mmCIF file of C-alpha atoms in Angstrom:
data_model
loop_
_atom_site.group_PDB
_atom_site.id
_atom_site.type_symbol
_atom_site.label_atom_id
_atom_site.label_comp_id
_atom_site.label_asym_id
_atom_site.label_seq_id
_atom_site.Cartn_x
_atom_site.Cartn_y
_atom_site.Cartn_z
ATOM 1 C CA UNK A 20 -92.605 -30.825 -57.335
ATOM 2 C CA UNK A 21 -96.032 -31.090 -57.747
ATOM 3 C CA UNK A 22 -95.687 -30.829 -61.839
ATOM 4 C CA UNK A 23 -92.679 -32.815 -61.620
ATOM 5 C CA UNK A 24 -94.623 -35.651 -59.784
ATOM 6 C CA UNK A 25 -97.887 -34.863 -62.464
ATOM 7 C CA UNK A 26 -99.509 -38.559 -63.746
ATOM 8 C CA UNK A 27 -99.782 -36.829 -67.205
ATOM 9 C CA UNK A 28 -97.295 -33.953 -67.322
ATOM 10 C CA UNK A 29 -94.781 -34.535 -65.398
ATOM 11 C CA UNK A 30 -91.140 -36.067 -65.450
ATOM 12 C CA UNK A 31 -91.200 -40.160 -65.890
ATOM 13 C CA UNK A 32 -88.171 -40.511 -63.669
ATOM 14 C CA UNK A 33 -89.382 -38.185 -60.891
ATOM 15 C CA UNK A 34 -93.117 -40.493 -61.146
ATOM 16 C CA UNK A 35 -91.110 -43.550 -60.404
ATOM 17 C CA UNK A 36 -89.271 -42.522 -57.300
ATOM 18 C CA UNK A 37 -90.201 -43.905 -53.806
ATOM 19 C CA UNK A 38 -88.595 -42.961 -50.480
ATOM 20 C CA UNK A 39 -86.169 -45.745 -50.440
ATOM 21 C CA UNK A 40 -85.130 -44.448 -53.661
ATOM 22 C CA UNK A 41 -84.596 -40.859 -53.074
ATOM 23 C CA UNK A 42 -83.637 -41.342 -49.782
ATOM 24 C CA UNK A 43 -79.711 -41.964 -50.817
ATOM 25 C CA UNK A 44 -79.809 -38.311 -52.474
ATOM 26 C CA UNK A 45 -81.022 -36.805 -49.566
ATOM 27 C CA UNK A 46 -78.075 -38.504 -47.502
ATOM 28 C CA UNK A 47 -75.925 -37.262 -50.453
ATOM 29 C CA UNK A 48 -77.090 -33.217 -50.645
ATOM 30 C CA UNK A 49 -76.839 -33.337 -46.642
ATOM 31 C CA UNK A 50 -72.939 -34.081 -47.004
ATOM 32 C CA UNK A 51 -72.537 -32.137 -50.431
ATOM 33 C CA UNK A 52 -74.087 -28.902 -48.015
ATOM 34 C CA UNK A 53 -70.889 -29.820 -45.749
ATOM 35 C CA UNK A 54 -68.602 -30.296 -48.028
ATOM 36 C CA UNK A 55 -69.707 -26.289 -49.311
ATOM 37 C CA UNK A 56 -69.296 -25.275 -45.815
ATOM 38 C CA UNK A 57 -66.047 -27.266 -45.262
ATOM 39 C CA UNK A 58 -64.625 -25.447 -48.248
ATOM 40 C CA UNK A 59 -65.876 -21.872 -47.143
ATOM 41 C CA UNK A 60 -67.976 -21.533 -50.254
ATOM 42 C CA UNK A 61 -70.826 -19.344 -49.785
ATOM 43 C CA UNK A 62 -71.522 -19.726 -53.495
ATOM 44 C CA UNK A 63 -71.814 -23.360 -53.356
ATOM 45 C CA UNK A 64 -73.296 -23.467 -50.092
ATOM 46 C CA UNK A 65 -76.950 -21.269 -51.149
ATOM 47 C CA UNK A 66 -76.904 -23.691 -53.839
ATOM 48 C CA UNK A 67 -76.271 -26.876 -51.629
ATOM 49 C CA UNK A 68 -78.809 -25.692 -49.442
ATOM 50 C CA UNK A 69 -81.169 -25.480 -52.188
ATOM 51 C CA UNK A 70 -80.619 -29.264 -53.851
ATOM 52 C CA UNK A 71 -81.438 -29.913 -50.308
ATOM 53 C CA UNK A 72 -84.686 -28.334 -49.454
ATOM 54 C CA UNK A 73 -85.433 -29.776 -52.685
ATOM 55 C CA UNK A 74 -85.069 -33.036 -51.491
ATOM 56 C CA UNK A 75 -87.327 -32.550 -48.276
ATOM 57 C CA UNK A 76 -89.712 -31.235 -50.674
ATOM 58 C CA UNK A 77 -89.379 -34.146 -52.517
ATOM 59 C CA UNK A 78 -90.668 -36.356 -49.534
ATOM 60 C CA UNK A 79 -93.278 -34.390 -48.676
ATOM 61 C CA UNK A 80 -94.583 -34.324 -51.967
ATOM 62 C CA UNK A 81 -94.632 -37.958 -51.592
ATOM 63 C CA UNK A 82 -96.000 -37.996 -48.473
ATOM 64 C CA UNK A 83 -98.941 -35.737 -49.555
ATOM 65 C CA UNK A 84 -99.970 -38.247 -52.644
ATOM 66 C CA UNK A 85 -100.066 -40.906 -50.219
ATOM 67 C CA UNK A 86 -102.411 -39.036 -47.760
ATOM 68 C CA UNK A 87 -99.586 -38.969 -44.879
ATOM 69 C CA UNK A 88 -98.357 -35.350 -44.334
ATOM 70 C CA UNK A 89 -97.930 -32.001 -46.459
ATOM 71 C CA UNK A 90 -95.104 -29.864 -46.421
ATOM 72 C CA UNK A 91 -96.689 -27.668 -43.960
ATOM 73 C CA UNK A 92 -96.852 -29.959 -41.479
ATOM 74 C CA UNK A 93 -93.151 -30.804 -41.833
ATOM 75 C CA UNK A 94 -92.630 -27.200 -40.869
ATOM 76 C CA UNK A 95 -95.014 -27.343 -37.769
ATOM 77 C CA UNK A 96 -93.802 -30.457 -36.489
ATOM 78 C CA UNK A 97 -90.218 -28.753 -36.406
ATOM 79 C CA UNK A 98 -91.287 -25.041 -34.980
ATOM 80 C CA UNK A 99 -93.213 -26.999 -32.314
ATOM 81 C CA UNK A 100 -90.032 -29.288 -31.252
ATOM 82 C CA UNK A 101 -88.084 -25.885 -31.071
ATOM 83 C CA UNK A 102 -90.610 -24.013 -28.659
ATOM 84 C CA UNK A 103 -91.246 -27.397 -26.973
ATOM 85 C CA UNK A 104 -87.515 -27.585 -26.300
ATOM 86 C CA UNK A 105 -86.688 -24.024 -25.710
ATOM 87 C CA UNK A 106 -88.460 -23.418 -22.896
ATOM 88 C CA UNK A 107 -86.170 -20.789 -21.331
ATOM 89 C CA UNK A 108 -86.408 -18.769 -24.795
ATOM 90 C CA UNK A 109 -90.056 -19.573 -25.376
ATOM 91 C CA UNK A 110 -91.408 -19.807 -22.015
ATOM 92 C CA UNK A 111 -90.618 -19.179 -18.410
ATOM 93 C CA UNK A 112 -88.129 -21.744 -17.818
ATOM 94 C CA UNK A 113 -84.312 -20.549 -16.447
ATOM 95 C CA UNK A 114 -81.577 -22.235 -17.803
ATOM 96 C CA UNK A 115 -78.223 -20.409 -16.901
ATOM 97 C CA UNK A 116 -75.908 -21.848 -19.012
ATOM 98 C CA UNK A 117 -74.823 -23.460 -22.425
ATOM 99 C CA UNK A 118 -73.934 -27.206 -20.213
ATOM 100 C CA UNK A 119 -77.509 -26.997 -18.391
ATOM 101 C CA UNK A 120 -79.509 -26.495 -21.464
ATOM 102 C CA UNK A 121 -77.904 -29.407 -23.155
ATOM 103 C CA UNK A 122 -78.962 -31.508 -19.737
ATOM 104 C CA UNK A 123 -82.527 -29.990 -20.215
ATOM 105 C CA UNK A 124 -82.477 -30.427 -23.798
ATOM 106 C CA UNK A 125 -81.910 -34.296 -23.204
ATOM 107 C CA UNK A 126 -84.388 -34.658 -20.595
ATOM 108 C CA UNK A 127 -86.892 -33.081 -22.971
ATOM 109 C CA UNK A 128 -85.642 -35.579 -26.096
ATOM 110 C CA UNK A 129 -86.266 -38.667 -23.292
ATOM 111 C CA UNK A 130 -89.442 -37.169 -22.439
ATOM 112 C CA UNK A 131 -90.889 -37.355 -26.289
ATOM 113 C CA UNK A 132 -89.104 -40.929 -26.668
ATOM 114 C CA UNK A 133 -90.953 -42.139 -23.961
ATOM 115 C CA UNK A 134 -94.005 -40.609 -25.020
ATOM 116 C CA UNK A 135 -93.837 -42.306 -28.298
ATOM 117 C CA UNK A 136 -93.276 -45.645 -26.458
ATOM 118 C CA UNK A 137 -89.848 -46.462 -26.778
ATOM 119 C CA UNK A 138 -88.767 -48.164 -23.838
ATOM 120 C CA UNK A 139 -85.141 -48.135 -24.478
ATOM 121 C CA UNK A 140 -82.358 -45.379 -24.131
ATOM 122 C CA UNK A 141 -80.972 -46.433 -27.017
ATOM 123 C CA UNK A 142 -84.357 -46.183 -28.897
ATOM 124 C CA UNK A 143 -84.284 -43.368 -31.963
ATOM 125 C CA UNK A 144 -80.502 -43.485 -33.152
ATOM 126 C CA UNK A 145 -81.109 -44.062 -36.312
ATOM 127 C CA UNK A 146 -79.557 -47.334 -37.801
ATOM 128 C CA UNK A 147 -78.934 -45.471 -41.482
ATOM 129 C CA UNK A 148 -76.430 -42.878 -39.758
ATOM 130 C CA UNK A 149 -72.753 -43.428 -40.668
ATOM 131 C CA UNK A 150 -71.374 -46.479 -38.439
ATOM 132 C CA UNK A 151 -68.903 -44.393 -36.905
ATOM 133 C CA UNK A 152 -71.297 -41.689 -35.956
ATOM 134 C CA UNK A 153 -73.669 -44.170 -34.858
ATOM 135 C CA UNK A 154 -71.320 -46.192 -32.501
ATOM 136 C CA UNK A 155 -70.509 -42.364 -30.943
ATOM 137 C CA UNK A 156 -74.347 -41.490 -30.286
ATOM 138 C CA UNK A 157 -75.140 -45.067 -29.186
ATOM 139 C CA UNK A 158 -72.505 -44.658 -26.751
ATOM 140 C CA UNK A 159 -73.445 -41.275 -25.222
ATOM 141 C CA UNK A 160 -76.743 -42.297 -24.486
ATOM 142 C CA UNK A 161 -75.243 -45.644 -22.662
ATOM 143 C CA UNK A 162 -73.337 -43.247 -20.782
ATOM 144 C CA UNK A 163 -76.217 -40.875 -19.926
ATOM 145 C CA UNK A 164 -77.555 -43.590 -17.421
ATOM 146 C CA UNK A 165 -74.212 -44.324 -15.932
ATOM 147 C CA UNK A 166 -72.804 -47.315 -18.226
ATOM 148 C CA UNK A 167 -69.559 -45.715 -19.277
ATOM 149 C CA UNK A 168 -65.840 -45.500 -18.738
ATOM 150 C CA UNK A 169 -64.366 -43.330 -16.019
ATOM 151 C CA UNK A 170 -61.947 -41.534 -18.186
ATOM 152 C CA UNK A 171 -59.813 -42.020 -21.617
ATOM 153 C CA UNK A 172 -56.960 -43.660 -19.854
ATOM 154 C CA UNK A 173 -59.578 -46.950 -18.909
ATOM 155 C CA UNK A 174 -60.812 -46.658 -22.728
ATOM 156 C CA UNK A 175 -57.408 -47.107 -23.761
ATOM 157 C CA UNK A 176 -56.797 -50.166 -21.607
ATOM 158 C CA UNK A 177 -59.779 -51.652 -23.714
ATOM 159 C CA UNK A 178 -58.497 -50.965 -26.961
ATOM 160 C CA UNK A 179 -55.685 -52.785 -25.881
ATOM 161 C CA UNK A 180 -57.284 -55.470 -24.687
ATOM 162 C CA UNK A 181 -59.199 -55.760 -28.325
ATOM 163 C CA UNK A 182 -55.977 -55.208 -30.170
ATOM 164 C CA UNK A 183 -54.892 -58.387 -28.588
ATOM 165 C CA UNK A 184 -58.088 -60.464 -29.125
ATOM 166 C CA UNK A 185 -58.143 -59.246 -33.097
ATOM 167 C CA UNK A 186 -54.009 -60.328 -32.651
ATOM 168 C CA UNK A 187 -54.932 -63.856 -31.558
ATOM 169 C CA UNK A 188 -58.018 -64.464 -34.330
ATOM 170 C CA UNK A 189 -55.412 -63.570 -37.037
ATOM 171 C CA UNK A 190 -52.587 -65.609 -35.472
ATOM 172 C CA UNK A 191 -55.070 -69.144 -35.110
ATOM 173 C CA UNK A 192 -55.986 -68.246 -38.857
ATOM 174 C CA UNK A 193 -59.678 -67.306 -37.662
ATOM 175 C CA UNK A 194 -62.346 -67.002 -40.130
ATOM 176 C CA UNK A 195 -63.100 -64.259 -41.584
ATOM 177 C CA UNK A 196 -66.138 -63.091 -39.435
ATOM 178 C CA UNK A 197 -64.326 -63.612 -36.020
ATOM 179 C CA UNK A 198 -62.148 -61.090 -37.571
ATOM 180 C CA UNK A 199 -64.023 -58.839 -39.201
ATOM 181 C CA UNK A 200 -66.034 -58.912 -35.332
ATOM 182 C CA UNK A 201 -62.818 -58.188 -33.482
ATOM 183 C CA UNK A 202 -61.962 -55.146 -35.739
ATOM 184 C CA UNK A 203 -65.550 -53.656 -35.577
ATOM 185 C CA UNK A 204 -64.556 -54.037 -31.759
ATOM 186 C CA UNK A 205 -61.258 -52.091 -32.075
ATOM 187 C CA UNK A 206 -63.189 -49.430 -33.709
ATOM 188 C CA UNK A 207 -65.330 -49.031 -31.505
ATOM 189 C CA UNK A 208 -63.602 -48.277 -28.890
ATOM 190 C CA UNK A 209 -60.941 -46.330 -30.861
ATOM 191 C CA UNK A 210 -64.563 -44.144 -30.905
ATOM 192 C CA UNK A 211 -64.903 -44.356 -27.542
ATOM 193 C CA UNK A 212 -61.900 -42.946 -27.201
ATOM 194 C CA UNK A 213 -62.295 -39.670 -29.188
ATOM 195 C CA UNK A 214 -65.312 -39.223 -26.750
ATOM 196 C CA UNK A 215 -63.962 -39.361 -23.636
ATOM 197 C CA UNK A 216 -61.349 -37.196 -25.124
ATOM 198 C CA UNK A 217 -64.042 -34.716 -26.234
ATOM 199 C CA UNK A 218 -63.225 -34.780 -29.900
ATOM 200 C CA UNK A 219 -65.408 -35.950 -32.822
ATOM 201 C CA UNK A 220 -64.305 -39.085 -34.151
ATOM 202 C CA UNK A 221 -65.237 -38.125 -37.485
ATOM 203 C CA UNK A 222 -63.381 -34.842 -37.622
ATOM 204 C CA UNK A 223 -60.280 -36.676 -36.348
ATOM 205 C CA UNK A 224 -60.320 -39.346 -38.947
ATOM 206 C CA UNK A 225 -61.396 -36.644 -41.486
ATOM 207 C CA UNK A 226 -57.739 -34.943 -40.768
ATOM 208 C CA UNK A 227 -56.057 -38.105 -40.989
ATOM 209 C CA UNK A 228 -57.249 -38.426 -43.981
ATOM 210 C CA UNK A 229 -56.234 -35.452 -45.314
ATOM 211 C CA UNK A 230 -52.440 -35.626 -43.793
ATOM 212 C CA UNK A 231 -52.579 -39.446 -45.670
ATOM 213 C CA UNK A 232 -53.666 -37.278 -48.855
ATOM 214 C CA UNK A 233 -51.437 -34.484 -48.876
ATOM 215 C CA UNK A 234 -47.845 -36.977 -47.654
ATOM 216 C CA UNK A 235 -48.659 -39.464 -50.247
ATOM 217 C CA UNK A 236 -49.085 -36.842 -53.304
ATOM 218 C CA UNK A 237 -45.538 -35.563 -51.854
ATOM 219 C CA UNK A 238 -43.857 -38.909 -52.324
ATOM 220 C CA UNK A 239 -45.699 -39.146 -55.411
ATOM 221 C CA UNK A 240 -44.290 -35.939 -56.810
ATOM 222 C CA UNK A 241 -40.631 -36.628 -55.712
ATOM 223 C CA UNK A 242 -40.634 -40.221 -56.979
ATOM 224 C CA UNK A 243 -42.313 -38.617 -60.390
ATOM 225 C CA UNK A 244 -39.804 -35.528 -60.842
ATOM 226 C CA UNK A 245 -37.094 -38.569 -60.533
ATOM 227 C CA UNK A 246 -38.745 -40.283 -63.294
ATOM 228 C CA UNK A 247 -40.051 -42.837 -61.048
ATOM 229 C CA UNK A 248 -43.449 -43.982 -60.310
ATOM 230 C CA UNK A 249 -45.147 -45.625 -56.626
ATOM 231 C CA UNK A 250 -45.437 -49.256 -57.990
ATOM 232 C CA UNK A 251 -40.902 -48.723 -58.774
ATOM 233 C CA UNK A 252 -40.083 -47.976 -55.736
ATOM 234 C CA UNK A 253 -39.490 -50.135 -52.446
ATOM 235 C CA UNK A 254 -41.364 -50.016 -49.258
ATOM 236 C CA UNK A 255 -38.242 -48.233 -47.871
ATOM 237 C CA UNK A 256 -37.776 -45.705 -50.774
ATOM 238 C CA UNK A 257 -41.315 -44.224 -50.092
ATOM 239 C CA UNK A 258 -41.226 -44.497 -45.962
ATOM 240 C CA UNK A 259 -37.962 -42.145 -46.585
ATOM 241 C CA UNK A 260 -40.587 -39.597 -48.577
ATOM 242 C CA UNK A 261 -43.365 -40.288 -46.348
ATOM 243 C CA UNK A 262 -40.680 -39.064 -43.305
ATOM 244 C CA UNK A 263 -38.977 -36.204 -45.334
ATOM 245 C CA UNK A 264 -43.038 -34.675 -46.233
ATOM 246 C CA UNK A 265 -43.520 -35.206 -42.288
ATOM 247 C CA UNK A 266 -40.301 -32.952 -41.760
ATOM 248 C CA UNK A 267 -41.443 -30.296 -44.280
ATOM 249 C CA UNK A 268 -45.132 -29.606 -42.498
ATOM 250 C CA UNK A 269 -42.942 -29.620 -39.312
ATOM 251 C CA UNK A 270 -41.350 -27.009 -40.302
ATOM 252 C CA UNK A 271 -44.192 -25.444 -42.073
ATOM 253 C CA UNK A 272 -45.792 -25.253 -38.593
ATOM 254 C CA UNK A 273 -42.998 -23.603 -36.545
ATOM 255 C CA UNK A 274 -42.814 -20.917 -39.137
ATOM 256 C CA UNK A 275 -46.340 -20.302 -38.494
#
């Protein structure tokens, strides 16, 4: 990296970059790594892992030009946080199980939030994560210090209640931002939700996306091997191949 970044020897393109600019890449490698991992590819994933580890060296390279921090000291900052927050592995503490270290683990992460100033719970979640993974870590902090729902069934009542509200801003011909403000509403709570149901938001709308994937290329093939295509058929033509690909997984499933 150091070549790479070299004044007089090094690679033009690699001179120019800045940490807004190679900061998408990084975000990019991190979900490439999960994609390797989603698809069980051990092969992909060393590699992944690599295009990665490039890209914190990448920073710190940058980092070190500008007189902040060397790679080394990424490292050290990191093994510190571990032995700072493993205190029952690394010290004396007793933790007994997996439910009291993550309350421990918390306390410690407040600790170090406080320490750095921040006077807000909320302080720290990063505003570049994915909305939807955002919204679900904003909301588990809230609900750390007692502002939260008491169970799914109350959550439900809300998304209700916002379901209605995005109803009436599309029925008075609202403008577009009251709208596009009720449905960030209805999502939100459709996250809060998954949470109080114990069940990552983005896993659950990853597999609905995949059941959307896999129907649709079924009514796609059956319209196809009838010499048909999507944009011939009616609304009522592909709901009938939508059901029928719903009946074949069922039954894919029970054989199972």
């Amino acid at each position: 990296m150091v070549t790479l970044r070299d004044p007089e020897r090094g690679c033009a393109w690699d001179r120019e970059q800045t940490f807004a600019t190679i900061a998408p890449y990084t975000i990019e490698e991190a979900y490439e790594v999960a994609d390797a991992i989603d698809h069980g590819d051990m092969a992909a994933l060393k590699d992944e892992l690599g295009d990665l580890l490039f890209q914190v060296v990448f920073h710190s390279q940058m980092a070190s030009e500008a007189g902040s921090f060397v790679f080394d000291d990424v490292a050290k900052a990191i093994a510190d946080k571990m032995v700072r927050r493993h205190p029952h592995v690394f010290g004396d503490a007793e933790i007994r199980d997996a439910d009291t270290q993550t309350v421990a683990w918390e306390a410690t992460k407040a600790d170090e939030r406080a320490a750095k100033g921040h006077d807000s719970v909320l302080d720290g979640v990063a505003r570049s994560l994915p909305p939807m993974t955002r919204a679900l870590k904003l909301q588990n902090r809230a609900a750390r210090v007692g502002f939260d729902w008491a169970g799914p069934l109350d959550v439900i009542a809300k998304i209700v209640e916002e379901v209605d509200e995005i109803k009436h801003e599309i029925n008075i011909e609202a403008e577009f931002d009251r709208i596009e403000d009720e449905m960030g509403d209805v999502l939100f709570a459709c996250v809060n939700l998954a949470r109080k149901l114990k069940i990552d938001p983005e896993g659950a709308l990853k597999r609905a996306n995949a059941k959307f994937d896999r129907r649709f290329r079924h009514v796609e093939r059956e319209l196809s091997a009838a010499g048909r295509r999507p944009e011939d058929a009616t609304l009522d033509e592909m709901e009938a191949l939508w059901i029928d690909a719903k009946g074949i997984e069922r039954k894919g499933e029970r054989k199972e």
